[in-house]
Tab-separated table of C-alpha atoms in Angstrom:
chain	number	residue	atom	x	y	z
A	1	UNK	CA	-33.675	-46.825	33.724
A	2	UNK	CA	-34.889	-47.353	30.170
A	3	UNK	CA	-35.474	-43.647	29.914
A	4	UNK	CA	-31.947	-42.749	31.082
A	5	UNK	CA	-30.401	-45.139	28.738
A	6	UNK	CA	-32.409	-43.728	25.841
A	7	UNK	CA	-31.256	-40.252	26.934
A	8	UNK	CA	-27.695	-41.198	27.121
A	9	UNK	CA	-27.832	-42.886	23.563
A	10	UNK	CA	-28.733	-39.394	22.191
A	11	UNK	CA	-25.349	-37.739	23.395
A	12	UNK	CA	-23.125	-39.019	20.872
A	13	UNK	CA	-25.496	-37.689	18.123
A	14	UNK	CA	-25.588	-34.181	19.587
A	15	UNK	CA	-21.810	-33.997	20.176
A	16	UNK	CA	-21.156	-35.183	16.635
A	17	UNK	CA	-22.703	-31.893	15.002
A	18	UNK	CA	-20.154	-30.491	12.393
A	19	UNK	CA	-18.169	-27.558	13.298
A	20	UNK	CA	-18.736	-24.417	11.383
A	21	UNK	CA	-16.347	-24.222	8.378
A	22	UNK	CA	-13.778	-21.385	8.904
A	23	UNK	CA	-14.019	-18.488	6.584
A	24	UNK	CA	-11.521	-17.641	4.029
A	25	UNK	CA	-9.821	-14.169	4.060
A	26	UNK	CA	-11.665	-13.452	0.916
A	27	UNK	CA	-14.974	-14.485	2.270
A	28	UNK	CA	-14.405	-12.217	5.422
A	29	UNK	CA	-13.655	-9.138	3.208
A	30	UNK	CA	-16.692	-9.884	0.980
A	31	UNK	CA	-19.040	-10.120	4.273
A	32	UNK	CA	-17.592	-7.035	5.755
A	33	UNK	CA	-20.470	-4.589	6.612
A	34	UNK	CA	-20.428	-1.015	5.272
A	35	UNK	CA	-19.627	0.424	8.726
A	36	UNK	CA	-16.162	-1.363	8.506
A	37	UNK	CA	-15.012	0.351	5.553
A	38	UNK	CA	-13.605	4.124	5.287
A	39	UNK	CA	-13.683	6.417	2.371
A	40	UNK	CA	-10.460	7.659	0.830
A	41	UNK	CA	-10.658	11.512	0.281
A	42	UNK	CA	-10.561	12.775	-3.103
A	43	UNK	CA	-7.581	14.822	-2.266
A	44	UNK	CA	-5.741	11.825	-1.253
A	45	UNK	CA	-6.026	10.069	-4.671
A	46	UNK	CA	-3.433	10.706	-7.373
A	47	UNK	CA	-4.579	9.427	-10.826
A	48	UNK	CA	-1.719	8.859	-13.469
A	49	UNK	CA	-2.859	8.481	-17.057
A	50	UNK	CA	-0.344	6.291	-18.956
A	51	UNK	CA	0.321	5.887	-22.690
A	52	UNK	CA	-2.820	4.357	-24.223
A	53	UNK	CA	-5.216	5.903	-21.621
A	54	UNK	CA	-4.335	3.395	-19.066
A	55	UNK	CA	-4.737	4.654	-15.398
A	56	UNK	CA	-2.853	3.983	-12.181
A	57	UNK	CA	-4.492	5.285	-9.026
A	58	UNK	CA	-2.496	5.988	-5.915
A	59	UNK	CA	-3.554	6.755	-2.339
A	60	UNK	CA	-1.412	9.311	-0.696
A	61	UNK	CA	-0.251	9.154	3.058
A	62	UNK	CA	-0.335	12.774	4.434
A	63	UNK	CA	-0.263	11.340	8.007
A	64	UNK	CA	3.142	9.959	7.606
A	65	UNK	CA	4.883	12.319	5.312
A	66	UNK	CA	3.070	15.657	5.373
A	67	UNK	CA	5.473	17.936	3.581
A	68	UNK	CA	6.297	15.645	0.630
A	69	UNK	CA	2.724	14.976	0.130
A	70	UNK	CA	2.003	18.615	0.154
A	71	UNK	CA	4.586	18.809	-2.529
A	72	UNK	CA	3.116	15.918	-4.564
A	73	UNK	CA	-0.217	17.760	-4.485
A	74	UNK	CA	1.389	20.897	-5.633
A	75	UNK	CA	3.171	19.174	-8.430
A	76	UNK	CA	0.051	17.555	-9.665
A	77	UNK	CA	-1.999	20.816	-9.457
A	78	UNK	CA	0.627	22.542	-11.348
A	79	UNK	CA	0.841	19.901	-14.128
A	80	UNK	CA	4.488	19.405	-13.416
A	81	UNK	CA	4.197	15.516	-14.383
A	82	UNK	CA	2.489	16.019	-17.511
A	83	UNK	CA	4.883	14.648	-20.319
A	84	UNK	CA	7.062	13.101	-17.894
A	85	UNK	CA	7.906	9.501	-18.146
A	86	UNK	CA	8.668	6.119	-16.489
A	87	UNK	CA	12.413	5.556	-17.199
A	88	UNK	CA	13.290	2.618	-14.836
A	89	UNK	CA	11.922	-0.746	-14.416
A	90	UNK	CA	14.037	-3.075	-12.317
A	91	UNK	CA	12.934	-6.685	-11.906
A	92	UNK	CA	11.744	-7.822	-8.530
A	93	UNK	CA	12.146	-4.262	-7.148
A	94	UNK	CA	10.878	-0.922	-8.299
A	95	UNK	CA	9.274	1.082	-11.088
A	96	UNK	CA	10.448	4.603	-11.274
A	97	UNK	CA	9.371	8.033	-12.916
A	98	UNK	CA	9.578	11.612	-12.936
A	99	UNK	CA	10.785	14.731	-14.669
A	100	UNK	CA	14.155	16.763	-15.002
A	101	UNK	CA	14.148	18.788	-11.973
A	102	UNK	CA	17.244	20.595	-13.050
A	103	UNK	CA	15.369	22.147	-16.218
A	104	UNK	CA	11.786	22.234	-15.340
A	105	UNK	CA	11.017	24.664	-12.394
A	106	UNK	CA	8.797	23.485	-9.618
A	107	UNK	CA	5.245	25.093	-9.233
A	108	UNK	CA	4.633	27.544	-6.520
A	109	UNK	CA	4.206	25.974	-3.017
A	110	UNK	CA	6.788	23.011	-3.432
A	111	UNK	CA	9.329	22.777	-0.853
A	112	UNK	CA	12.651	21.859	-2.555
A	113	UNK	CA	14.220	20.261	0.470
A	114	UNK	CA	11.859	18.639	2.727
A	115	UNK	CA	12.702	17.418	5.976
A	116	UNK	CA	13.529	13.676	6.314
A	117	UNK	CA	9.956	12.342	6.809
A	118	UNK	CA	11.181	8.661	7.220
A	119	UNK	CA	9.315	8.033	10.437
A	120	UNK	CA	6.855	9.885	12.553
A	121	UNK	CA	5.747	9.767	16.272
A	122	UNK	CA	3.879	6.766	17.190
A	123	UNK	CA	1.531	9.066	19.380
A	124	UNK	CA	-1.772	9.547	17.769
A	125	UNK	CA	-1.804	6.412	15.725
A	126	UNK	CA	-4.325	3.640	16.710
A	127	UNK	CA	-2.302	0.565	15.872
A	128	UNK	CA	-3.706	-3.069	15.349
A	129	UNK	CA	-0.662	-5.288	16.222
A	130	UNK	CA	0.224	-7.763	13.465
A	131	UNK	CA	0.453	-10.597	15.980
A	132	UNK	CA	3.684	-12.113	14.486
A	133	UNK	CA	7.296	-10.920	14.776
A	134	UNK	CA	8.744	-8.566	12.489
A	135	UNK	CA	12.346	-8.767	11.019
A	136	UNK	CA	12.745	-5.146	10.570
A	137	UNK	CA	11.450	-3.380	13.632
A	138	UNK	CA	10.534	-4.312	17.271
A	139	UNK	CA	6.738	-4.521	16.436
A	140	UNK	CA	4.649	-4.192	13.450
A	141	UNK	CA	0.831	-3.651	12.651
A	142	UNK	CA	-1.870	-1.364	10.798
A	143	UNK	CA	-2.844	2.091	11.365
A	144	UNK	CA	-5.184	4.166	9.611
A	145	UNK	CA	-5.410	1.329	6.922
A	146	UNK	CA	-1.495	1.283	6.468
A	147	UNK	CA	1.088	-1.128	7.143
A	148	UNK	CA	3.483	0.283	9.860
A	149	UNK	CA	6.425	-0.886	11.698
A	150	UNK	CA	6.957	0.740	15.061
A	151	UNK	CA	9.284	1.021	18.185
A	152	UNK	CA	7.402	1.148	21.376
A	153	UNK	CA	10.418	2.352	23.459
A	154	UNK	CA	11.423	5.151	20.946
A	155	UNK	CA	7.749	5.967	20.125
A	156	UNK	CA	8.371	6.163	16.356
A	157	UNK	CA	6.342	4.416	13.600
A	158	UNK	CA	6.918	4.348	9.761
A	159	UNK	CA	5.217	3.011	6.710
A	160	UNK	CA	6.679	-0.340	5.492
A	161	UNK	CA	7.998	-0.790	1.898
A	162	UNK	CA	5.470	-3.571	1.000
A	163	UNK	CA	4.442	-4.365	-2.537
A	164	UNK	CA	2.717	-1.445	-4.362
A	165	UNK	CA	3.923	1.094	-1.868
A	166	UNK	CA	5.425	4.280	-3.256
A	167	UNK	CA	8.450	6.211	-2.203
A	168	UNK	CA	10.466	9.286	-2.913
A	169	UNK	CA	13.469	9.072	-5.008
A	170	UNK	CA	16.392	10.909	-3.608
A	171	UNK	CA	20.318	11.334	-3.817
A	172	UNK	CA	22.664	10.569	-1.086
A	173	UNK	CA	22.003	12.018	2.397
A	174	UNK	CA	21.225	14.894	3.440
A	175	UNK	CA	18.987	15.051	0.336
A	176	UNK	CA	15.567	14.011	1.109
A	177	UNK	CA	13.845	14.147	-2.490
A	178	UNK	CA	11.396	16.669	-3.310
A	179	UNK	CA	8.578	14.251	-4.302
A	180	UNK	CA	9.078	14.867	-8.136
A	181	UNK	CA	10.919	11.508	-8.485
A	182	UNK	CA	8.874	8.575	-7.332
A	183	UNK	CA	8.977	4.756	-7.381
A	184	UNK	CA	6.462	1.984	-6.621
A	185	UNK	CA	7.642	-1.371	-5.224
A	186	UNK	CA	6.835	-4.238	-7.786
A	187	UNK	CA	8.852	-7.047	-6.251
A	188	UNK	CA	9.398	-8.791	-2.883
A	189	UNK	CA	9.132	-6.197	-0.257
A	190	UNK	CA	12.511	-4.282	0.229
A	191	UNK	CA	11.937	-3.542	3.900
A	192	UNK	CA	15.470	-2.631	4.141
A	193	UNK	CA	14.681	0.685	2.641
A	194	UNK	CA	12.268	1.418	5.630
A	195	UNK	CA	13.310	4.674	7.575
A	196	UNK	CA	15.779	5.839	4.847
A	197	UNK	CA	13.401	7.063	2.207
A	198	UNK	CA	10.076	8.810	2.582
A	199	UNK	CA	7.106	6.663	1.891
A	200	UNK	CA	4.335	8.702	0.622
A	201	UNK	CA	1.657	6.515	-1.047
A	202	UNK	CA	0.547	3.075	-2.368
A	203	UNK	CA	-0.932	2.065	-5.683
A	204	UNK	CA	-4.480	1.059	-5.022
A	205	UNK	CA	-5.361	0.161	-8.699
A	206	UNK	CA	-3.382	-0.595	-11.738
A	207	UNK	CA	-0.231	-2.025	-10.197
A	208	UNK	CA	-0.308	-4.462	-12.836
A	209	UNK	CA	0.177	-1.762	-15.513
A	210	UNK	CA	3.467	-0.922	-13.779
A	211	UNK	CA	4.701	-4.558	-12.861
A	212	UNK	CA	4.042	-5.780	-16.385
A	213	UNK	CA	6.367	-3.041	-18.019
A	214	UNK	CA	9.316	-4.364	-19.954
A	215	UNK	CA	12.442	-4.468	-17.557
A	216	UNK	CA	15.382	-2.097	-18.080
A	217	UNK	CA	18.430	-3.588	-19.363
A	218	UNK	CA	21.010	-1.118	-17.962
A	219	UNK	CA	22.322	-0.963	-14.388
A	220	UNK	CA	19.526	-0.708	-11.712
A	221	UNK	CA	16.833	-1.198	-14.340
A	222	UNK	CA	17.105	1.904	-16.138
A	223	UNK	CA	15.990	2.077	-19.831
A	224	UNK	CA	18.774	2.166	-22.289
A	225	UNK	CA	17.525	5.111	-24.273
A	226	UNK	CA	14.599	7.519	-24.302
A	227	UNK	CA	12.584	5.582	-27.012
A	228	UNK	CA	11.820	2.943	-24.152
A	229	UNK	CA	10.467	5.414	-21.813
A	230	UNK	CA	6.647	5.085	-20.982
A	231	UNK	CA	5.068	8.486	-21.338
A	232	UNK	CA	2.766	9.970	-18.684
A	233	UNK	CA	0.003	11.819	-20.437
A	234	UNK	CA	-1.218	13.294	-17.037
A	235	UNK	CA	-1.394	13.436	-13.305
A	236	UNK	CA	-4.086	14.830	-11.568
A	237	UNK	CA	-5.609	14.676	-7.919
A	238	UNK	CA	-8.977	13.069	-7.433
A	239	UNK	CA	-10.226	16.378	-6.290
A	240	UNK	CA	-9.430	17.849	-9.614
A	241	UNK	CA	-11.524	15.367	-11.535
A	242	UNK	CA	-15.276	16.371	-11.965
A	243	UNK	CA	-17.342	14.463	-9.532
A	244	UNK	CA	-19.105	12.151	-12.202
A	245	UNK	CA	-15.724	10.832	-13.557
A	246	UNK	CA	-13.867	10.836	-10.320
A	247	UNK	CA	-12.758	7.511	-8.767
A	248	UNK	CA	-13.889	6.576	-5.411
A	249	UNK	CA	-12.280	4.011	-3.062
A	250	UNK	CA	-12.647	2.624	0.550
A	251	UNK	CA	-10.103	0.767	2.513
A	252	UNK	CA	-11.068	-1.582	5.365
A	253	UNK	CA	-10.922	0.070	8.855
A	254	UNK	CA	-7.952	-1.619	10.483
A	255	UNK	CA	-9.433	-1.166	13.870
A	256	UNK	CA	-12.832	-3.125	12.807
A	257	UNK	CA	-13.786	-6.524	13.798
A	258	UNK	CA	-13.709	-7.413	10.121
A	259	UNK	CA	-10.109	-6.514	9.870
A	260	UNK	CA	-9.187	-8.421	13.117
A	261	UNK	CA	-10.951	-11.693	11.661
A	262	UNK	CA	-9.198	-11.064	8.129
A	263	UNK	CA	-5.748	-10.593	9.976
A	264	UNK	CA	-6.326	-13.873	11.875
A	265	UNK	CA	-7.488	-15.791	8.918
A	266	UNK	CA	-4.376	-14.726	7.095
A	267	UNK	CA	-2.025	-15.851	9.605
A	268	UNK	CA	-3.862	-19.135	10.153
A	269	UNK	CA	-5.228	-20.494	6.739
A	270	UNK	CA	-7.722	-23.228	7.218
A	271	UNK	CA	-8.883	-23.216	3.601
A	272	UNK	CA	-9.115	-26.510	2.016
A	273	UNK	CA	-6.115	-26.223	0.170
A	274	UNK	CA	-3.890	-25.823	3.391
A	275	UNK	CA	-2.655	-28.769	5.219
A	276	UNK	CA	-0.591	-26.945	7.858
A	277	UNK	CA	-1.435	-23.428	8.830
A	278	UNK	CA	1.635	-21.074	9.118
A	279	UNK	CA	0.476	-19.689	12.633
A	280	UNK	CA	1.737	-16.218	11.604
A	281	UNK	CA	1.872	-13.789	8.705
A	282	UNK	CA	4.287	-11.193	7.487
A	283	UNK	CA	3.253	-7.535	7.614
A	284	UNK	CA	3.311	-7.435	3.671
A	285	UNK	CA	1.336	-10.477	3.379
A	286	UNK	CA	-1.754	-9.133	5.041
A	287	UNK	CA	-2.358	-6.325	2.638
A	288	UNK	CA	-5.118	-3.835	3.845
A	289	UNK	CA	-8.237	-4.614	1.653
A	290	UNK	CA	-9.276	-1.772	-0.625
A	291	UNK	CA	-12.416	-1.601	-2.841
A	292	UNK	CA	-14.078	0.681	-5.187
A	293	UNK	CA	-16.840	2.449	-3.339
A	294	UNK	CA	-20.153	0.517	-3.904
A	295	UNK	CA	-22.639	2.424	-5.689
């Protein structure tokens, strides 16, 4: 009886062992193994050089807007944006740049009137579901490292207008924009633009250099006169930059276990600061991690 009593006395001590502390999203990203990262091809990198040598790097999305992206590559190879400028900065909305398409001919290979690449077939996309309702589509999630909204019944999918995403400026329909005029989102995600404009890229480095620009004072954030324009010295594809100076980036594989854990942690914050986890997450509030390629 004494032995039984002694054994029973140990049970509370064993049961009281502290639970493992949940990892934060940033801790999950930092601990992700190399196998959970995917390299961004050099031909999918678009490097902008702004006034003063400041750089902005974008990742192109050929799987979602192939004709527009082909145009953007041709424009970059042809030096079409060299000497262009940022001429619109609208607070909590977008930064826009481009050149005068009416006076500067396009380089060879540019399709002046691309198709309306506002969505694509869902078939062929490996989608990790968001796990939370989406206000702008029947479903949302992540595919190939990108935030996507999709319609399982219609079989379509589209890139979402999240912060730092890049879209193609256009006139009224049926115009679809050539890709010569682009904008980057610098405010609360304007998801109402989804499926109305071709989304072709995202800024992966230097979004602060765009979002911190002085706001335009005219309607829609246009600068009042050209003296306020921000010059663009050069735009090049990563593949055009010598290997030693070429930027190299990776994104977290959105089919990986690390991303699954990261997404769950974003929806159920249990960091010391949080009192009540939200139990859900917005598509644009679970940005796919991107990092410079480790040496």
